[in-house]
Amino acid sequence: KAGVTQTPRYLIKTRGQQVTLSCSPISGHRSVSWYQQTPGQGLQFLFEYFSETQRNKGNFPGRFSGRQFSNSRSEMNVSTLELGDSALYLCASSPEGTRAYEQFFGPGTRLTVL
Amino acid sequence: KQEVTQIPAALSVPEGENLVLNCSFTDSAIYNLQWFRQDPGKGLTSLLLIQSSQREQTSGRLNASLDKSSGRSTLYIAASQPGDSATYLCAVRRRSTGTASKLTFGTGTRLQVTL
């Protein structure tokens, strides 16, 4: 079974631009969560989607948004990029049933804002 | 607000040594705790998941314990190998009535196993 995939793997943008990152969960997983990882703040939760609905949200400004499609694929968007948005963005998916709550992570998208 | 701390921040051991990584959390109302491994520039690989009702979980050379009342977990690695070199992260999940909810991560322990 294929793992969580994220595209693109690397991205370079300039301040003020916007960016869209994509995540495809493991087949059959309906929950997708997004995290931001930076050297200073570590791993921080952005939001979680389940069945196309945002179920949880972290403490990030409104410039960070996401959505989930009917096939469980998810996208996150960051508008008006700032230098501090440079980070590794990780997506994780979770199965249903007895293994619910265990999260499986993708390789991440490395975003650099210049 | 849940806070997760990992000590030490970095650790270097010679190959073959047994070692223990520590994780502490401030709010004991957790659903489970998960240990991850992260190689440089890569995503996270799940190592072990311990439910709040469990005391420990084992996988190969890895053993994770959980003492929810004291807010502590340890990851024991037996007979360390150079391939174990990575950053190890623990994460707790708070109780939730829904399915997957957010993980709160520790700061990580960077492990280097030398030849």
PDB file of C-alpha atoms in Angstrom, chain A residues 3 6 13 16 21 34 37 48 52 54 67 69 71 73 75 78 83 90 93 97-98 106-107:
ATOM      1  CA  GLY A   3       2.276   5.822   1.770  1.00  0.00           C
ATOM      2  CA  GLN A   6       3.130  15.226  -0.838  1.00  0.00           C
ATOM      3  CA  LYS A  13       8.680  31.564  -3.311  1.00  0.00           C
ATOM      4  CA  GLY A  16       3.909  38.318  -0.755  1.00  0.00           C
ATOM      5  CA  LEU A  21       0.681  22.346  -1.197  1.00  0.00           C
ATOM      6  CA  TRP A  34      -1.122  19.282   8.476  1.00  0.00           C
ATOM      7  CA  GLN A  37       8.093  22.237  11.325  1.00  0.00           C
ATOM      8  CA  GLU A  48      -7.142  18.505  10.487  1.00  0.00           C
ATOM      9  CA  GLU A  52     -14.110  17.289   3.637  1.00  0.00           C
ATOM     10  CA  GLN A  54     -12.168  20.957   9.048  1.00  0.00           C
ATOM     11  CA  ARG A  67      -9.436  21.994   2.185  1.00  0.00           C
ATOM     12  CA  PHE A  69     -11.709  16.794  -1.490  1.00  0.00           C
ATOM     13  CA  ASN A  71     -11.290  11.495  -2.501  1.00  0.00           C
ATOM     14  CA  ARG A  73      -6.812  14.396  -0.923  1.00  0.00           C
ATOM     15  CA  GLU A  75      -4.477  20.961  -0.066  1.00  0.00           C
ATOM     16  CA  VAL A  78      -0.643  30.066   2.404  1.00  0.00           C
ATOM     17  CA  LEU A  83       9.925  34.971   5.544  1.00  0.00           C
ATOM     18  CA  LEU A  90       4.154  17.757   6.846  1.00  0.00           C
ATOM     19  CA  SER A  93      -3.238  10.638   7.468  1.00  0.00           C
ATOM     20  CA  GLY A  97     -11.194   1.626  13.181  1.00  0.00           C
ATOM     21  CA  THR A  98      -8.864   0.232  15.803  1.00  0.00           C
ATOM     22  CA  GLY A 106       4.424  11.999   4.323  1.00  0.00           C
ATOM     23  CA  PRO A 107       7.942  13.140   3.352  1.00  0.00           C
TER      24      PRO A 107
END
